[in-house]
Short mmCIF file of N, CA, C and O in Angstrom, two decimals:
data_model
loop_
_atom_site.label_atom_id
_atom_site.label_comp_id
_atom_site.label_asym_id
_atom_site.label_seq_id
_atom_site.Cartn_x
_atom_site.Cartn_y
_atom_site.Cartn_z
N UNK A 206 15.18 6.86 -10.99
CA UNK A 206 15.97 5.92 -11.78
C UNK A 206 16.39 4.77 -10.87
O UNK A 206 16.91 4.89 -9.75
N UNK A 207 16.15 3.86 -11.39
CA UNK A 207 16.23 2.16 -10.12
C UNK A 207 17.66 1.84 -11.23
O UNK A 207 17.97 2.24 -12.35
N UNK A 208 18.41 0.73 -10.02
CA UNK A 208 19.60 0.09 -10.79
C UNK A 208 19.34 -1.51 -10.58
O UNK A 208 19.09 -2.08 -9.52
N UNK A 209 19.45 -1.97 -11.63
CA UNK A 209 18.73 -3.22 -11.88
C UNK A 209 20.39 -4.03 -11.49
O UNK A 209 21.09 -4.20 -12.49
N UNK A 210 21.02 -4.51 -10.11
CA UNK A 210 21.51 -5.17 -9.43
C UNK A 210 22.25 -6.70 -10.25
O UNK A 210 23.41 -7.00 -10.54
N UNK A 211 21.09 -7.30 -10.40
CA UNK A 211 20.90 -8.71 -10.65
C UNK A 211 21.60 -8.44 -12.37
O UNK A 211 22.52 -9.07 -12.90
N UNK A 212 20.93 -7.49 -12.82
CA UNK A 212 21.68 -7.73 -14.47
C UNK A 212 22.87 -6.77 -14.48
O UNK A 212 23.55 -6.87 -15.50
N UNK A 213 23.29 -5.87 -13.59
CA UNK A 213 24.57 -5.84 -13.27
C UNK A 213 25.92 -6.95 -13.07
O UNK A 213 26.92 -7.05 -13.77
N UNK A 214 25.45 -7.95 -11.54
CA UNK A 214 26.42 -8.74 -11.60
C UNK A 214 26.09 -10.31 -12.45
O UNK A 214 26.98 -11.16 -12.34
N UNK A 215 24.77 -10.71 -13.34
CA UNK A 215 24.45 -11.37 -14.26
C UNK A 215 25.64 -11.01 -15.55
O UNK A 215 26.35 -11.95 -15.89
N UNK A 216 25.79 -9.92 -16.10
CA UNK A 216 26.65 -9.35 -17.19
C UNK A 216 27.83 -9.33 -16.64
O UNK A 216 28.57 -9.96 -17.40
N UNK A 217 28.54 -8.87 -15.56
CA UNK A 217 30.21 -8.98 -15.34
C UNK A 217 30.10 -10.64 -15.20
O UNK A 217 31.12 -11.10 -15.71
N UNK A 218 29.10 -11.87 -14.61
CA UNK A 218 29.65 -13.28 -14.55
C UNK A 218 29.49 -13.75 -16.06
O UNK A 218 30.08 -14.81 -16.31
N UNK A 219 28.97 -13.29 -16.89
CA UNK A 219 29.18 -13.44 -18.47
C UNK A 219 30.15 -13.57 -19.00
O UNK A 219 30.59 -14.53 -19.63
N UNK A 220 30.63 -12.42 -18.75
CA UNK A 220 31.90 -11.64 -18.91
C UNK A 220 33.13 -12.51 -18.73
O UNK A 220 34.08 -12.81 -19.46
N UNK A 221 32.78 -12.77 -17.58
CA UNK A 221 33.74 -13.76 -16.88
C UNK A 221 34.07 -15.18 -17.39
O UNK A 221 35.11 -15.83 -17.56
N UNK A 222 32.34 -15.47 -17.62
CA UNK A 222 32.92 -17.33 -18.47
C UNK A 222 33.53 -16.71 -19.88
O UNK A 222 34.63 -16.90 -20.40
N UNK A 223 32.69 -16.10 -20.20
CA UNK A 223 32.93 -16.17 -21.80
C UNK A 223 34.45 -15.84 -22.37
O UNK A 223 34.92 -16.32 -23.41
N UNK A 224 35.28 -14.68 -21.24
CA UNK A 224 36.26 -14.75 -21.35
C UNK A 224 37.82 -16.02 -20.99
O UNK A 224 38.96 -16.12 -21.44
N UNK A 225 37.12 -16.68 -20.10
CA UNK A 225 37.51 -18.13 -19.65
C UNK A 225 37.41 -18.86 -20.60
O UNK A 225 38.47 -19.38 -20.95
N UNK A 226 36.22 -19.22 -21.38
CA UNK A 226 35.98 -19.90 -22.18
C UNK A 226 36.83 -19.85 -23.67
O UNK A 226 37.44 -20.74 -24.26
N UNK A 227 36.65 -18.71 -23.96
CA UNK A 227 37.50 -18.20 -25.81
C UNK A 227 38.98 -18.54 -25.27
O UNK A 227 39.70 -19.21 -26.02
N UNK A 228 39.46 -18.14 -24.05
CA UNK A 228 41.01 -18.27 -23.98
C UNK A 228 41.57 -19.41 -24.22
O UNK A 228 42.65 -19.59 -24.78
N UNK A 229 40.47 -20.57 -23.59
CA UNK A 229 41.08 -21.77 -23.13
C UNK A 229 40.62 -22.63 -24.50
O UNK A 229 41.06 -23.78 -24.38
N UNK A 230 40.04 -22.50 -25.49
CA UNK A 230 39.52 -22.84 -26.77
C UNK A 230 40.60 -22.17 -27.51
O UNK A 230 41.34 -22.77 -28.30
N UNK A 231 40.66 -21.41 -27.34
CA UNK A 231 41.83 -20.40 -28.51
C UNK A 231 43.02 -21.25 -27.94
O UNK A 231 43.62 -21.81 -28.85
N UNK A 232 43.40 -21.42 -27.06
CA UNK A 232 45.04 -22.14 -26.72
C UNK A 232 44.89 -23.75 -27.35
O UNK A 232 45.61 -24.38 -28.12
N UNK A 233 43.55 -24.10 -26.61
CA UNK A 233 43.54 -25.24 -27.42
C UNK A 233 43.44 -25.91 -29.19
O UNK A 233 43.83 -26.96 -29.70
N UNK A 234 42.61 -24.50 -29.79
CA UNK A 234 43.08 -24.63 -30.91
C UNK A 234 44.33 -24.57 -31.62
O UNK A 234 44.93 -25.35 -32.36
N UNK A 235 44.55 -23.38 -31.16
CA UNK A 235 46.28 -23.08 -31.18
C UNK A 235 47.44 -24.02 -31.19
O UNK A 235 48.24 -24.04 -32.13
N UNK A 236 47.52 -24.80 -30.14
CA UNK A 236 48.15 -25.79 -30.40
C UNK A 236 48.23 -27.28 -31.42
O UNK A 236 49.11 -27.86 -32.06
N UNK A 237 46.83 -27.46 -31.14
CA UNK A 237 46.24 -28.57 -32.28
C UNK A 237 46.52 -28.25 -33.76
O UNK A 237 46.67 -29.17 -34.56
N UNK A 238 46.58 -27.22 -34.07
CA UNK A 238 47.07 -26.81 -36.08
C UNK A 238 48.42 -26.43 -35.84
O UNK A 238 49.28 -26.76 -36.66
N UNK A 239 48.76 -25.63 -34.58
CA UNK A 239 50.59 -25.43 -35.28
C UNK A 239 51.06 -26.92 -34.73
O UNK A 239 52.04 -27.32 -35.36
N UNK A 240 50.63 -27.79 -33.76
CA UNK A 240 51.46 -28.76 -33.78
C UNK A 240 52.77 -29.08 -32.85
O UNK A 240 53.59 -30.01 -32.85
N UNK A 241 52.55 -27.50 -31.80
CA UNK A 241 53.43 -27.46 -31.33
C UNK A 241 53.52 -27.74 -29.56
O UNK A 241 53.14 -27.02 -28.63
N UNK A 242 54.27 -29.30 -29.56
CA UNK A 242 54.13 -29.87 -27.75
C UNK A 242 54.72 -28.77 -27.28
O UNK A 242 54.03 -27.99 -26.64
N UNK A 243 56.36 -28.45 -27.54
CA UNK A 243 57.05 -27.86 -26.40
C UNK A 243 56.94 -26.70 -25.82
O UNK A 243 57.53 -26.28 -24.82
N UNK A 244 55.87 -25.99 -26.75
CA UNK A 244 55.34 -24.83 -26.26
C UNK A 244 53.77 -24.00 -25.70
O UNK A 244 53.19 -22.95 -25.97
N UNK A 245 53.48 -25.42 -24.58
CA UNK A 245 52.26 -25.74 -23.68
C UNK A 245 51.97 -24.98 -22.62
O UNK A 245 52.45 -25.22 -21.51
N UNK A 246 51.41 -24.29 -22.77
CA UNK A 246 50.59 -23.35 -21.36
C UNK A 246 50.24 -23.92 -20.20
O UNK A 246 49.05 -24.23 -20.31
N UNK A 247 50.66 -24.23 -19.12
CA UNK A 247 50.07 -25.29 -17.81
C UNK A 247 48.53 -24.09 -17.53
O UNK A 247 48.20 -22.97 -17.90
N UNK A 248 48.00 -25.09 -16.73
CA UNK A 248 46.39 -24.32 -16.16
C UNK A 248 46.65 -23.49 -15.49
O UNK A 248 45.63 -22.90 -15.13
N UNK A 249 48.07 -22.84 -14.85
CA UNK A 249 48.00 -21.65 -13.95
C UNK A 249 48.11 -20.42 -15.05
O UNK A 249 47.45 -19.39 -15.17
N UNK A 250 49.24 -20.97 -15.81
CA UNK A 250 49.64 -19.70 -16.64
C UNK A 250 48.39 -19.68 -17.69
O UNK A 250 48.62 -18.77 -18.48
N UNK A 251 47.23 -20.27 -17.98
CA UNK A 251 46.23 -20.06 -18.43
C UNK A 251 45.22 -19.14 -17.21
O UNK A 251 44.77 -18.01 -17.44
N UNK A 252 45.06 -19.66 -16.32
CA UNK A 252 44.73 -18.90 -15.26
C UNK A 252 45.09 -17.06 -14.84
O UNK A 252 44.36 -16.16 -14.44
N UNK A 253 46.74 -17.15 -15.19
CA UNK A 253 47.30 -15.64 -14.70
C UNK A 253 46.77 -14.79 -16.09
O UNK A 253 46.11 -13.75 -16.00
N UNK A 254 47.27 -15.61 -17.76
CA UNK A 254 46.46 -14.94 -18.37
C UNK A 254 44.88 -14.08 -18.70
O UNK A 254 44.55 -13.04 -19.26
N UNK A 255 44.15 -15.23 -17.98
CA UNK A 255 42.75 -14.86 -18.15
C UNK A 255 42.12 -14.10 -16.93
O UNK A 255 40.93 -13.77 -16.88
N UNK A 256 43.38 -13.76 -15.59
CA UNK A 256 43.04 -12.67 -15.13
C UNK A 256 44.04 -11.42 -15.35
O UNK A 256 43.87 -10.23 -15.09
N UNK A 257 44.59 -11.77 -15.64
CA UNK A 257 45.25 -10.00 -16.47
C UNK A 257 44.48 -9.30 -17.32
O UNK A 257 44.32 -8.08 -17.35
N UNK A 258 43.68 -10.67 -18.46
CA UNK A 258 43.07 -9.58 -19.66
C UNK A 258 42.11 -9.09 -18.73
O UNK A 258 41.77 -7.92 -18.90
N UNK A 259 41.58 -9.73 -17.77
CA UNK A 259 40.27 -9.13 -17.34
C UNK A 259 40.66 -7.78 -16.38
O UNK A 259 39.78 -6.92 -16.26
N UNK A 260 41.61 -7.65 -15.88
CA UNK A 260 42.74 -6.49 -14.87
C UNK A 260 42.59 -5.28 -15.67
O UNK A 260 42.26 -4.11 -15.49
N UNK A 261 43.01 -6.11 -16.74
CA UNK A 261 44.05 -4.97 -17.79
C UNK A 261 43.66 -4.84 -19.37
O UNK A 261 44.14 -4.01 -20.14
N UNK A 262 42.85 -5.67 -19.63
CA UNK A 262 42.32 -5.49 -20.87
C UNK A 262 43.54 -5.95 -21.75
O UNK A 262 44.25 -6.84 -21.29
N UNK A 263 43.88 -5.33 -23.12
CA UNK A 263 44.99 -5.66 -24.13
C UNK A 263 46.14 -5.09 -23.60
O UNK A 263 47.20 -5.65 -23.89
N UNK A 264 46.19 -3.90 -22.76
CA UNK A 264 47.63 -3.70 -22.28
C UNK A 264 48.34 -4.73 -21.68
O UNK A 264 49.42 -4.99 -22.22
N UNK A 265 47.78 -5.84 -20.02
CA UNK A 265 48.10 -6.37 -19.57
C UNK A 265 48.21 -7.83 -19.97
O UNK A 265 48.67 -8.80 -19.37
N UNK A 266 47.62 -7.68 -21.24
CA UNK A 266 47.90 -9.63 -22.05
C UNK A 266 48.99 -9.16 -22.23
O UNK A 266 49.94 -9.51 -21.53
N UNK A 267 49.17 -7.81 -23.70
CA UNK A 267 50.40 -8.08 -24.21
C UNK A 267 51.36 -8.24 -23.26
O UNK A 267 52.27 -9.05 -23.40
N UNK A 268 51.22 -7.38 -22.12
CA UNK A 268 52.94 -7.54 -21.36
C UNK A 268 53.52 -8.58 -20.75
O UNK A 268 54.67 -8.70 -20.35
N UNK A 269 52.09 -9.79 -20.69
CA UNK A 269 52.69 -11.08 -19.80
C UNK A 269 53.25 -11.51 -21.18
O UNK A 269 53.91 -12.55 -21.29
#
């Protein structure tokens, strides 16, 4: 049995945009229909989010 390497760390960097990607689209939608300035995410706290879910999955979103 061989371990195919390349589509190992090919699928976790997937992983990685795609989860980068929906977060930072989802906040941006998010804001654009409710309308709401005063309650703006800066790029870090988009940042700490999108490595917690990846840490912690749904436990560690909800708790931040």
């Amino acid at each position: 049995m061989t371990t195919s390497w390349v589509f190992i760390l090919l699928e976790i960097g997937i992983c990685f945009v795609s989860r980068g990607l929906s977060l930072f689209i989802l906040t941006m939608t998010s804001q654009i229909f409710t309308g709401r300035k005063n309650f703006k995410l800066t790029f870090w706290e988009l940042n700490i989010v999108w490595f917690a879910g990846l840490i912690r999955g749904s436990v560690a979103y909800a708790l931040i």
